[in-house]
Amino acid sequence: MECHHTVPVSEMKPGDKTKLSDLALVCANCHRMIHAKRPWLSIQELVGLIKKQH
C-alpha cells in the first residue's frame, strides 16, 4: 500500500498541513495509474475507468 495525497503537495501553500482526510491508501499500481498523466486522475475517476473495463 502507498499513501496518495488527494491534495497535491505542489499545490499546498507554506504552512498548510496535510490532514488525514487528504490522504488515501492505494496499491502501488493504482498510484502509478493516478500519476501517469496530468492532470492527475482522481480516485473516483480511476475507479470509474476500472469499472468501465469490466
Coordinates of C-alpha atoms in Angstrom, one line a residue:
M1 CA 0.0 0.0 0.0
E2 CA 1.1 3.5 -0.7
C3 CA -0.2 6.8 0.6
H4 CA -1.6 9.2 -2.0
H5 CA -2.2 12.9 -1.3
T6 CA -5.6 13.8 -2.7
V7 CA -4.5 17.5 -2.4
P8 CA -1.2 17.7 -4.3
V9 CA 1.8 18.7 -2.2
S10 CA 2.8 21.0 -5.1
E11 CA -0.4 23.0 -4.6
M12 CA 0.0 23.5 -0.9
K13 CA 1.0 26.9 0.4
P14 CA 3.7 27.4 3.0
G15 CA 2.3 26.5 6.4
D16 CA -0.5 24.3 5.1
K17 CA -0.8 21.0 6.8
T18 CA -1.9 17.7 5.4
K19 CA -5.0 16.3 7.1
L20 CA -5.7 12.6 7.4
S21 CA -8.8 13.2 5.2
D22 CA -6.4 14.5 2.4
L23 CA -4.7 11.0 2.2
A24 CA -5.8 7.8 0.6
L25 CA -4.3 4.3 0.7
V26 CA -3.9 2.8 -2.7
C27 CA -2.0 -0.1 -4.2
A28 CA 1.3 0.7 -6.0
N29 CA -0.3 0.0 -9.4
C30 CA -3.2 2.3 -8.8
H31 CA -0.9 5.0 -7.5
R32 CA 1.1 4.9 -10.7
M33 CA -2.1 5.0 -12.8
I34 CA -3.3 8.1 -10.9
H35 CA 0.0 9.9 -11.6
A36 CA 0.5 8.6 -15.2
K37 CA -0.6 11.8 -16.8
R38 CA -1.5 15.4 -16.0
P39 CA -4.0 16.4 -14.8
W40 CA -3.8 13.5 -12.4
L41 CA -6.8 11.2 -12.1
S42 CA -8.9 11.5 -9.0
I43 CA -9.5 8.2 -7.2
Q44 CA -13.1 8.4 -8.3
E45 CA -12.1 8.8 -12.0
L46 CA -9.7 5.8 -11.7
V47 CA -12.5 3.7 -10.1
G48 CA -14.8 4.7 -13.0
L49 CA -12.2 3.6 -15.6
I50 CA -11.6 0.3 -13.9
K51 CA -15.4 -0.4 -13.6
K52 CA -15.8 0.6 -17.3
Q53 CA -13.2 -2.1 -18.3
H54 CA -15.2 -4.9 -16.6

